[in-house]
Every structure is written in C-alpha cells, then in structure tokens.
C-alpha cells in the first residue's frame, strides 16, 4: 500500500471513529472513555507523522 493510500485510510478511520455518537457507543460496548481517547490521539499522531515524512 502506498503512503498516500495509507494516510487516506487513517483519515477515513478517524472520521468514522469521531462521528457523532461513536465515543458513547464504544464506551458502552467495548471499553472506557480513556481507551477511546487514546485511540483517537494515536490515530492523529500517526497521520501527522506520516504526513511529515
């Protein structure tokens, strides 16, 4: 997978994960708010790191 497609996939994942109601859905089904927040921050850091490279 090329770098551009990789970033597009990460951004798509971030968009889906931050859609209205997703945080609440994650917390109620699979984990804690802290886990969700950490996942979102890691996605953002990864996108930033790949865009800089």
Tab-separated table of N, CA and C in Angstrom, residues 2-4 6 8 12 15 18-19 22-25 28-29 31 33-37 39-40 43 45-46 48 52:
chain	number	residue	atom	x	y	z
A	2	UNK	N	0.586	2.151	-0.841
A	2	UNK	CA	1.424	3.339	-0.885
A	2	UNK	C	1.071	4.298	0.255
A	3	UNK	N	1.968	5.230	0.481
A	3	UNK	CA	1.829	6.153	1.617
A	3	UNK	C	0.546	6.989	1.536
A	4	UNK	N	0.228	7.468	0.342
A	4	UNK	CA	-0.975	8.302	0.191
A	4	UNK	C	-2.227	7.505	0.562
A	6	UNK	N	-2.396	4.888	2.485
A	6	UNK	CA	-2.320	4.604	3.919
A	6	UNK	C	-2.894	5.764	4.722
A	8	UNK	N	-4.912	8.125	3.619
A	8	UNK	CA	-6.351	8.224	3.325
A	8	UNK	C	-7.146	7.246	4.187
A	12	UNK	N	-9.884	8.229	7.020
A	12	UNK	CA	-11.226	7.643	6.948
A	12	UNK	C	-11.597	6.981	8.280
A	15	UNK	N	-12.284	9.766	10.774
A	15	UNK	CA	-13.601	10.363	10.518
A	15	UNK	C	-14.720	9.472	11.050
A	18	UNK	N	-14.813	9.359	14.931
A	18	UNK	CA	-15.207	10.589	15.611
A	18	UNK	C	-16.592	11.077	15.183
A	19	UNK	N	-17.304	10.244	14.456
A	19	UNK	CA	-18.674	10.597	14.065
A	19	UNK	C	-19.537	10.741	15.323
A	22	UNK	N	-20.197	7.980	18.318
A	22	UNK	CA	-19.252	6.860	18.313
A	22	UNK	C	-18.524	6.696	19.649
A	23	UNK	N	-18.176	7.791	20.284
A	23	UNK	CA	-17.485	7.685	21.576
A	23	UNK	C	-18.384	6.972	22.584
A	24	UNK	N	-19.624	7.386	22.639
A	24	UNK	CA	-20.565	6.777	23.577
A	24	UNK	C	-20.802	5.309	23.245
A	25	UNK	N	-20.901	5.001	21.956
A	25	UNK	CA	-21.103	3.616	21.540
A	25	UNK	C	-19.915	2.754	21.935
A	28	UNK	N	-19.879	2.226	25.768
A	28	UNK	CA	-20.938	1.345	26.260
A	28	UNK	C	-20.730	-0.104	25.856
A	29	UNK	N	-20.025	-0.356	24.767
A	29	UNK	CA	-19.865	-1.727	24.264
A	29	UNK	C	-18.512	-2.347	24.576
A	31	UNK	N	-15.286	-0.558	25.995
A	31	UNK	CA	-14.191	-0.085	26.831
A	31	UNK	C	-14.479	1.213	27.522
A	33	UNK	N	-13.722	5.456	28.232
A	33	UNK	CA	-13.512	6.720	27.531
A	33	UNK	C	-12.018	6.988	27.346
A	34	UNK	N	-11.212	6.593	28.304
A	34	UNK	CA	-9.767	6.802	28.213
A	34	UNK	C	-9.172	5.993	27.056
A	35	UNK	N	-9.643	4.750	26.875
A	35	UNK	CA	-9.168	3.932	25.761
A	35	UNK	C	-9.555	4.564	24.428
A	36	UNK	N	-10.772	5.019	24.331
A	36	UNK	CA	-11.255	5.653	23.106
A	36	UNK	C	-10.427	6.901	22.811
A	37	UNK	N	-10.244	7.748	23.799
A	37	UNK	CA	-9.484	8.978	23.612
A	37	UNK	C	-8.044	8.684	23.198
A	39	UNK	N	-6.997	6.030	21.576
A	39	UNK	CA	-7.057	5.546	20.194
A	39	UNK	C	-7.131	6.713	19.212
A	40	UNK	N	-7.987	7.675	19.495
A	40	UNK	CA	-8.144	8.832	18.616
A	40	UNK	C	-6.845	9.634	18.560
A	43	UNK	N	-4.274	7.806	16.437
A	43	UNK	CA	-4.575	7.976	15.014
A	43	UNK	C	-4.078	9.334	14.524
A	45	UNK	N	-1.718	11.251	15.792
A	45	UNK	CA	-0.246	11.290	15.794
A	45	UNK	C	0.317	10.528	14.598
A	46	UNK	N	-0.282	9.391	14.291
A	46	UNK	CA	0.187	8.601	13.161
A	46	UNK	C	-0.021	9.350	11.850
A	48	UNK	N	-0.197	12.581	11.447
A	48	UNK	CA	0.770	13.691	11.433
A	48	UNK	C	2.166	13.198	11.108
A	52	UNK	N	4.358	14.225	7.706
A	52	UNK	CA	5.616	14.958	7.827
A	52	UNK	C	6.726	14.232	7.079
